[in-house]
Structure formats: structure tokens, C-alpha cells
Short mmCIF file of C-alpha atoms and ligand atoms in Angstrom, two decimals:
data_model
loop_
_atom_site.label_atom_id
_atom_site.label_comp_id
_atom_site.label_asym_id
_atom_site.label_seq_id
_atom_site.Cartn_x
_atom_site.Cartn_y
_atom_site.Cartn_z
CA MET A 1 68.10 -19.35 85.76
CA GLU A 2 70.46 -16.43 86.15
CA GLN A 3 69.11 -13.19 84.79
CA VAL A 4 70.72 -11.63 81.75
CA LYS A 5 72.35 -8.33 82.59
CA THR A 6 72.51 -5.43 80.15
CA LEU A 7 75.44 -3.03 79.97
CA GLY A 8 73.13 -0.25 81.13
CA GLU A 9 72.20 -2.18 84.29
CA PHE A 10 75.81 -3.13 84.88
CA ILE A 11 76.96 0.50 84.67
CA ILE A 12 74.35 1.53 87.24
CA ASP A 13 75.27 -1.39 89.54
CA ARG A 14 78.91 -0.32 89.44
CA GLN A 15 78.21 3.37 89.99
CA GLN A 16 79.22 2.95 93.62
CA ASP A 17 82.82 2.33 92.39
CA PHE A 18 82.94 6.10 91.88
CA PRO A 19 81.69 7.72 95.03
CA GLY A 20 80.91 11.37 94.53
CA SER A 21 80.63 11.08 90.75
CA SER A 22 76.84 11.56 91.01
CA GLY A 23 76.26 9.49 87.90
CA GLU A 24 78.46 11.65 85.67
CA PHE A 25 80.81 8.83 84.96
CA SER A 26 77.92 6.52 84.11
CA ARG A 27 76.66 9.09 81.62
CA LEU A 28 80.05 9.10 79.98
CA LEU A 29 80.04 5.32 79.60
CA SER A 30 76.52 5.50 78.22
CA ALA A 31 77.74 7.92 75.55
CA ILE A 32 80.40 5.43 74.51
CA ARG A 33 77.79 2.67 74.44
CA LEU A 34 75.55 4.74 72.17
CA ALA A 35 78.31 5.72 69.73
CA SER A 36 79.47 2.08 69.58
CA LYS A 37 76.02 0.97 68.48
CA ILE A 38 75.87 3.61 65.75
CA VAL A 39 79.35 2.80 64.49
CA SER A 40 78.66 -0.95 64.66
CA GLN A 41 75.64 -0.53 62.41
CA GLN A 42 77.65 1.50 59.93
CA VAL A 43 80.59 -0.94 59.97
CA ASN A 44 78.18 -3.72 59.02
CA LYS A 45 77.13 -1.72 55.97
CA ALA A 46 80.69 -0.84 54.93
CA GLY A 47 80.72 -3.08 51.85
CA LEU A 48 77.39 -1.68 50.71
CA LEU A 49 78.52 1.88 51.12
CA SER A 50 81.82 1.58 49.30
CA HIS A 51 81.01 -0.94 46.59
CA ILE A 52 77.34 -0.50 45.85
CA VAL A 53 76.34 3.01 46.83
CA GLY A 54 79.69 4.53 45.85
CA ALA A 55 83.22 4.85 47.20
CA ALA A 56 84.10 7.16 50.06
CA GLY A 57 85.04 10.52 48.67
CA SER A 58 82.14 10.45 46.22
CA ASP A 59 78.56 11.64 46.75
CA ASN A 60 75.91 9.22 47.92
CA ILE A 61 72.41 8.84 46.54
CA GLN A 62 71.10 11.83 48.50
CA GLY A 63 73.93 13.95 47.11
CA GLU A 64 75.67 14.09 50.50
CA ALA A 65 79.42 13.69 50.41
CA GLN A 66 80.29 10.31 51.90
CA GLN A 67 82.63 10.13 54.78
CA LYS A 68 85.24 7.53 55.28
CA LEU A 69 84.29 5.20 58.08
CA ASP A 70 87.07 6.30 60.42
CA VAL A 71 86.03 9.94 60.06
CA TYR A 72 82.41 8.92 60.59
CA ALA A 73 83.33 6.98 63.76
CA ASN A 74 85.33 9.93 65.07
CA ASP A 75 82.35 12.27 64.55
CA GLN A 76 79.93 9.88 66.24
CA PHE A 77 82.05 9.42 69.35
CA ILE A 78 82.74 13.14 69.66
CA LYS A 79 79.05 13.98 69.19
CA ALA A 80 77.88 11.43 71.77
CA LEU A 81 80.53 12.45 74.32
CA ALA A 82 79.90 16.17 73.84
CA ALA A 83 76.16 15.74 74.30
CA ARG A 84 76.54 14.37 77.86
CA LYS A 85 78.32 17.52 79.03
CA VAL A 86 80.56 15.67 81.48
CA VAL A 87 83.58 15.54 79.18
CA CYS A 88 85.85 18.57 79.05
CA GLY A 89 88.19 17.42 76.29
CA ILE A 90 88.94 14.66 73.80
CA ALA A 91 92.18 13.50 72.22
CA SER A 92 91.66 11.39 69.12
CA GLU A 93 93.90 9.64 66.64
CA GLU A 94 91.93 11.50 63.96
CA ASN A 95 92.73 15.01 65.28
CA ASP A 96 96.17 16.60 65.53
CA ALA A 97 95.26 18.71 68.56
CA TYR A 98 92.97 17.91 71.47
CA ILE A 99 89.37 19.05 71.19
CA PRO A 100 88.02 21.21 74.03
CA ILE A 101 84.40 20.25 74.80
CA ASN A 102 82.84 21.67 77.94
CA GLU A 103 84.81 23.59 80.57
CA GLU A 104 82.40 22.42 83.27
CA GLY A 105 83.18 18.77 82.53
CA SER A 106 85.51 16.74 84.74
CA TYR A 107 86.59 13.99 82.37
CA ILE A 108 89.15 13.61 79.61
CA VAL A 109 88.76 10.98 76.89
CA ALA A 110 91.58 9.69 74.68
CA MET A 111 90.44 7.47 71.84
CA ASP A 112 91.17 5.75 68.60
CA PRO A 113 87.68 5.82 67.11
CA LEU A 114 88.35 3.19 64.44
CA ASP A 115 91.57 1.28 64.75
CA GLY A 116 92.80 -1.05 62.03
CA SER A 117 90.86 0.87 59.42
CA SER A 118 92.99 -0.56 56.60
CA ASN A 119 91.02 -3.76 57.28
CA ILE A 120 87.61 -2.25 56.54
CA ASP A 121 87.72 -2.92 52.81
CA VAL A 122 88.54 -6.60 53.31
CA ASN A 123 85.90 -7.45 55.90
CA VAL A 124 88.31 -8.02 58.77
CA SER A 125 87.50 -7.06 62.36
CA ILE A 126 88.26 -3.51 63.47
CA GLY A 127 87.80 -1.72 66.77
CA THR A 128 87.44 1.39 68.89
CA ILE A 129 89.77 1.98 71.85
CA PHE A 130 89.11 4.48 74.65
CA SER A 131 90.68 5.70 77.84
CA ILE A 132 89.16 7.97 80.50
CA TYR A 133 90.93 10.30 82.95
CA ARG A 134 89.87 12.91 85.44
CA ARG A 135 91.17 16.34 84.40
CA VAL A 136 93.99 17.83 86.48
CA SER A 137 93.24 21.48 85.66
CA PRO A 138 90.46 23.18 87.66
CA VAL A 139 86.89 22.49 86.56
CA GLY A 140 85.38 25.55 84.88
CA GLY A 141 88.67 26.77 83.42
CA PRO A 142 90.52 26.10 80.17
CA LEU A 143 92.19 22.75 79.49
CA SER A 144 95.92 22.30 79.61
CA ASP A 145 98.28 19.80 77.99
CA ALA A 146 98.77 18.24 81.42
CA ASP A 147 95.13 17.08 81.37
CA PHE A 148 95.98 14.77 78.49
CA LEU A 149 99.60 13.90 79.25
CA GLN A 150 98.81 11.74 82.28
CA LYS A 151 100.38 8.40 82.99
CA GLY A 152 98.34 5.29 82.23
CA THR A 153 98.24 4.56 85.96
CA GLU A 154 95.88 7.55 86.28
CA GLN A 155 93.22 6.02 84.03
CA LEU A 156 89.78 5.77 85.60
CA ALA A 157 88.49 3.46 82.94
CA ALA A 158 89.50 2.00 79.61
CA GLY A 159 87.92 -0.22 77.04
CA TYR A 160 87.52 -1.30 73.48
CA VAL A 161 84.78 -2.21 71.09
CA ILE A 162 85.42 -4.96 68.59
CA TYR A 163 83.36 -4.95 65.41
CA GLY A 164 83.78 -8.60 64.50
CA SER A 165 81.55 -11.59 63.86
CA SER A 166 79.60 -9.93 66.63
CA THR A 167 80.14 -6.53 68.22
CA MET A 168 81.53 -6.60 71.74
CA LEU A 169 82.33 -3.89 74.26
CA VAL A 170 84.96 -4.78 76.85
CA TYR A 171 85.95 -2.38 79.62
CA THR A 172 87.46 -1.96 83.04
CA THR A 173 87.14 0.66 85.75
CA GLY A 174 89.98 -0.91 87.71
CA ASN A 175 87.78 -3.53 89.24
CA GLY A 176 88.17 -6.43 86.79
CA VAL A 177 87.35 -6.68 83.10
CA ASN A 178 83.89 -7.37 81.74
CA GLY A 179 82.77 -8.04 78.19
CA PHE A 180 79.36 -7.37 76.66
CA THR A 181 78.06 -8.73 73.36
CA PHE A 182 75.70 -6.64 71.28
CA ASP A 183 72.36 -8.23 70.45
CA PRO A 184 71.25 -6.40 67.30
CA GLY A 185 67.73 -7.84 67.61
CA ILE A 186 66.98 -5.87 70.77
CA GLY A 187 69.67 -3.23 70.40
CA VAL A 188 71.45 -3.82 73.71
CA PHE A 189 74.83 -5.01 74.94
CA LEU A 190 74.48 -8.07 77.22
CA LEU A 191 77.03 -9.23 79.78
CA SER A 192 78.54 -12.28 78.07
CA HIS A 193 82.12 -12.39 79.44
CA PRO A 194 82.12 -11.53 83.17
CA ASN A 195 85.46 -11.09 84.91
CA MET A 196 87.73 -11.81 81.93
CA GLN A 197 91.20 -13.18 82.73
CA PHE A 198 94.04 -14.32 80.51
CA PRO A 199 94.22 -18.13 80.68
CA ASN A 200 97.45 -19.26 82.37
CA ASN A 201 98.92 -21.24 79.51
CA GLY A 202 99.01 -18.63 76.74
CA LYS A 203 100.81 -19.87 73.64
CA ILE A 204 99.91 -17.43 70.88
CA TYR A 205 102.38 -14.83 69.66
CA SER A 206 101.24 -12.01 67.42
CA MET A 207 103.63 -9.80 65.50
CA ASN A 208 104.08 -8.57 61.96
CA GLU A 209 106.93 -10.99 61.24
CA GLY A 210 107.67 -9.13 58.04
CA ASN A 211 109.53 -6.85 60.44
CA PHE A 212 111.69 -9.68 61.82
CA TYR A 213 114.98 -8.48 60.31
CA ARG A 214 114.14 -4.89 61.17
CA SER A 215 113.68 -5.79 64.85
CA SER A 216 116.27 -5.83 67.59
CA LYS A 217 118.30 -8.92 68.40
CA GLY A 218 116.24 -9.36 71.58
CA VAL A 219 112.92 -9.46 69.73
CA GLN A 220 114.39 -11.89 67.19
CA GLU A 221 115.54 -14.11 70.06
CA PHE A 222 112.05 -14.08 71.56
CA ILE A 223 110.52 -15.13 68.24
CA LYS A 224 113.05 -17.92 67.87
CA TYR A 225 112.21 -19.01 71.43
CA ALA A 226 108.50 -19.05 70.50
CA GLN A 227 109.27 -21.21 67.47
CA THR A 228 111.57 -23.67 69.22
CA VAL A 229 110.24 -27.22 69.56
CA ASP A 230 110.08 -28.09 73.27
CA PRO A 231 107.06 -30.20 74.26
CA GLU A 232 107.80 -29.70 77.97
CA THR A 233 107.09 -25.97 77.71
CA ASN A 234 104.34 -26.40 75.15
CA ARG A 235 106.43 -24.98 72.33
CA PRO A 236 106.43 -24.09 69.51
CA TYR A 237 103.82 -21.42 70.19
CA THR A 238 101.21 -20.53 67.60
CA ALA A 239 101.56 -17.46 65.38
CA ARG A 240 98.39 -15.43 64.83
CA TYR A 241 98.39 -11.91 63.41
CA ILE A 242 95.35 -10.10 62.09
CA GLY A 243 96.97 -6.67 61.85
CA SER A 244 94.07 -5.16 63.76
CA LEU A 245 95.19 -4.40 67.30
CA VAL A 246 91.81 -4.77 69.01
CA ALA A 247 91.12 -8.09 67.29
CA ASP A 248 94.60 -9.46 68.03
CA PHE A 249 94.40 -8.31 71.65
CA HIS A 250 90.87 -9.66 72.13
CA ARG A 251 91.77 -13.10 70.79
CA ASN A 252 94.87 -13.26 72.96
CA LEU A 253 92.89 -12.18 76.03
CA ILE A 254 90.49 -15.05 75.50
CA LYS A 255 92.94 -17.71 74.33
CA GLY A 256 96.17 -16.58 75.98
CA GLY A 257 99.10 -14.98 74.20
CA ILE A 258 101.26 -11.95 73.55
CA TYR A 259 100.85 -9.12 71.04
CA MET A 260 104.02 -7.26 70.01
CA TYR A 261 104.73 -4.14 67.99
CA PRO A 262 108.40 -3.58 68.75
CA SER A 263 110.70 -0.83 67.59
CA THR A 264 112.26 -1.42 64.20
CA ASP A 265 115.24 0.17 62.50
CA THR A 266 112.88 2.39 60.48
CA ALA A 267 110.42 3.06 63.36
CA PRO A 268 112.49 3.40 66.55
CA ASN A 269 109.38 3.87 68.72
CA GLY A 270 107.30 1.22 66.99
CA LYS A 271 103.96 2.15 65.47
CA LEU A 272 101.36 2.22 68.20
CA ARG A 273 100.28 5.28 70.17
CA LEU A 274 100.71 5.45 73.91
CA LEU A 275 97.64 7.48 74.88
CA TYR A 276 94.82 5.84 72.98
CA GLU A 277 96.15 2.44 71.90
CA CYS A 278 98.75 1.18 74.37
CA ASN A 279 97.63 2.58 77.74
CA PRO A 280 93.97 1.54 77.55
CA LEU A 281 94.82 -2.02 76.50
CA ALA A 282 97.58 -2.11 79.13
CA PHE A 283 95.02 -1.23 81.83
CA ILE A 284 92.71 -3.99 80.60
CA ALA A 285 95.59 -6.46 80.36
CA GLU A 286 96.71 -5.78 83.94
CA GLN A 287 93.16 -6.02 85.22
CA ALA A 288 92.89 -9.39 83.43
CA GLY A 289 96.03 -10.73 85.14
CA GLY A 290 98.42 -9.86 82.29
CA SER A 291 100.94 -7.10 81.70
CA ALA A 292 102.15 -4.53 79.20
CA SER A 293 105.66 -3.28 78.58
CA ASP A 294 107.68 -1.24 76.09
CA GLY A 295 110.30 -3.99 76.29
CA LYS A 296 111.90 -2.56 79.44
CA ASN A 297 109.34 -0.61 81.45
CA ARG A 298 105.72 -0.92 82.46
CA ILE A 299 103.65 0.90 79.83
CA MET A 300 101.35 2.59 82.35
CA GLU A 301 104.28 4.25 84.12
CA ILE A 302 105.60 6.04 81.04
CA ASP A 303 105.36 9.82 81.35
CA PRO A 304 103.71 11.01 78.13
CA THR A 305 105.25 13.99 76.36
CA ASP A 306 103.08 14.15 73.27
CA LEU A 307 99.44 13.40 72.41
CA HIS A 308 100.38 11.12 69.54
CA GLN A 309 103.53 9.63 71.03
CA ARG A 310 104.47 6.14 69.85
CA VAL A 311 105.98 3.38 72.00
CA PRO A 312 107.19 -0.17 71.39
CA TYR A 313 104.51 -2.47 72.74
CA PHE A 314 104.37 -5.95 74.29
CA VAL A 315 101.06 -6.92 75.88
CA GLY A 316 99.42 -10.12 77.04
CA ASN A 317 100.08 -12.99 79.42
CA SER A 318 102.58 -11.88 82.04
CA ALA A 319 104.82 -14.93 81.57
CA LEU A 320 105.18 -14.17 77.85
CA VAL A 321 105.71 -10.42 78.35
CA ASP A 322 108.34 -11.21 81.02
CA LYS A 323 110.08 -13.59 78.63
CA ALA A 324 110.11 -10.97 75.84
CA GLU A 325 111.54 -8.39 78.28
CA GLN A 326 114.20 -10.85 79.38
CA CYS A 327 115.24 -11.54 75.75
CA ILE A 328 115.45 -7.78 75.11
CA LYS A 329 117.40 -7.08 78.28
CA THR A 330 119.88 -9.86 77.47
CA ASN A 331 120.29 -9.26 73.75
CA GLY A 332 119.38 -5.62 73.29
P1 AHM B 1 96.03 2.49 62.61
O1 AHM B 1 95.78 3.20 63.92
O2 AHM B 1 96.53 3.42 61.55
O3 AHM B 1 94.85 1.68 62.17
O4 AHM B 1 97.27 1.51 62.85
C1 AHM B 1 97.24 0.63 63.95
C2 AHM B 1 97.18 -0.77 63.43
C3 AHM B 1 96.89 -1.77 64.50
O5 AHM B 1 95.52 -2.06 64.59
C4 AHM B 1 97.64 -2.98 64.05
O6 AHM B 1 97.96 -3.82 65.11
C5 AHM B 1 98.83 -2.39 63.39
O7 AHM B 1 98.45 -1.12 62.93
C6 AHM B 1 99.26 -3.20 62.19
O8 AHM B 1 100.40 -2.63 61.63
P2 AHM B 1 101.23 -3.39 60.50
O9 AHM B 1 100.39 -3.37 59.26
O10 AHM B 1 102.49 -2.59 60.37
O11 AHM B 1 101.50 -4.79 60.99
MG1 MG B 2 94.99 3.20 65.54
#
């Protein structure tokens, strides 16, 4: 029988992917693993906290002010990353400016500590997304904007945690994508999805179709294409939209499909953030045989200009992303 591998063992096995990192990078991943476990436990108690012990914003039984879960998640990830001393700075969806950590650290982390947080109150899956870069400014000195405004192609690693019917951590270091399921009984992540790849015949499309008439002609054409009856090409496709990026992406990675958050007339750059939502999932998608685009260009080649920059987003099976691009190029 093949032996079960824990995330901790896997990280050590793969340490040789980063020659010269002397285990620093592994310590960083371990920090993410730890914070994920803490957040996972808290997410599972979310209903208790808000409905039984008292709503966020009020005091809890001990008289401590309760934090909203997304603020709590942000604090936990920052605390865990800062404790390992290898991270020099963090950009988070929860903080307007980047947070300097340790000038001696070599790594930058961009993260969305709890994405889809509007789903917390209704018991729908939510997630954490993270992206790791090597700093470009000299180690030992102050950080600069350029450390954070790196193209997605410069990512050393990226991943997400899904807090769903089980908690999973999925990540890549540019050498394939591996998924680990948390076993709460023994408190460890176990390798459950080695070498994840999009299946070839993806037929799910995921978009907030309430935005249909606000979208460009090209996006509308793609949706009509997805809905057209054509048994030869396996159409119509299936619409699935949770409204929680990590959950929608994770399902499409396993079952095959495309996730879209295009520009609309009221949000010309779409809704999602390049640094800590789009780039990390683009890296995973490409490593899993898929692709990610803003409708015209490869996401990971976009030159970021702002920490919280938004971009239109199309990610998933390459054939579907190509088709969406083609509809946009033809129809605008
Ligand atoms: P958030 O970072 O404020 O949680 O917003 C991101 C979320 C994604 O998880 C999800 O895909 C998208 O917003 C849903 O947006 P909409 O409700 O407009 O469909
Ligand atoms: Mg988010």
C-alpha cells in the first residue's frame, strides 16, 4: 500500500526545487499551513460565533471585542508569516498599503486572507489565496513598491485554501499542482490530489450572469455560444456560479470549465484583483494545463501598477479561455 504523505513531508521533499533557499522557503509554506489550520477551525465555528455567541462587532463572553472573520484571517496569516522571519513584506486585500515585516527576509507575500467573505453568513465555501515572490530590492534594506509590483510570471509559488465540505490546500511552485486535504482528527494536511490537471473536456462556465447586459458584446457572444445546443461539441455547457472565486475555480479545476469576471459598463476593469486573486490562480491554472487571460492578454504578463489593481478575468481550460478571447477579439 502506498504511504500517505503529509504536506509537511511533501514540502521537505520538494525543498530541492529551490536550491540555495536553505529551507527558508519551506518555513514560509509551513507558516501558511499553520495559519490555514487556525482559520479553518474558526470558519467552522462561524455560525456559532455570529448567531449564538453574538454578532461580530459586539463583545464575546470574555468581554473581548469580536473580530469579523476576514479581519481575523488577515491577522492570523500576518502573525504566522511574520513569526518565520523569512518574509520581508505582505500585501493583503485587507490593508490599503503593504506591510513591512522583516528587512532581512527575502520573500514577498500577496494574499487575500478570506475571499468570498459575503458567503460566510450563509455557510457557503470561502477561501484564502496567496502568491509568493522573491524581493527585488536588496536584502537588509527597506522595501520598495517594485517588490510588490512584479509580473505574475515572477511568482515562486502560489496557492489557495478552500474552506468547504473539507478544508483543502492546493499549491504550485512551478512544478505541477498538488492538493492536500485537511484531516481534522489528526490535524494534518494529507496529499489527496497529486498532480492536478484540468480534464480535457471542460464544459462548465461560471459567471455572474446578472451582469450579462452590462458585459461587452464579445462576452455576451461567448455566453450564447456556451448555451447553444450542439451535441457534437458537447453543448450547451453547464452554468455553475457560487460567487466565491476559490470555490468556483476549484470546482472547475477538478471538473473542467471556465471562470469569468469580465469588465462591465459600471466596472471597466472587472472586480477581481490582479496581485492576490488573479495572478496566483493564473499560475495554478497554467501549471494544471489551463490558462488565464484578461480577455486579450495573458494575465501573468500584465505589468502591475497598483497593489489593488483590478483586471477582467477569464481562467480555466485553455480551449474555453481561447474561445472567450476569440469572441472578445471578434466582437469587442
Ligand atoms: P471579495 O474579495 O470582496 O470577497 O470579492 C471577490 C468575490 C469572489 O470570490 C467572487 O468570485 C466574486 O467576488 C463575486 O462577485 P459578484 O457577487 O459580483 O458575482
Ligand atoms: Mg477577494
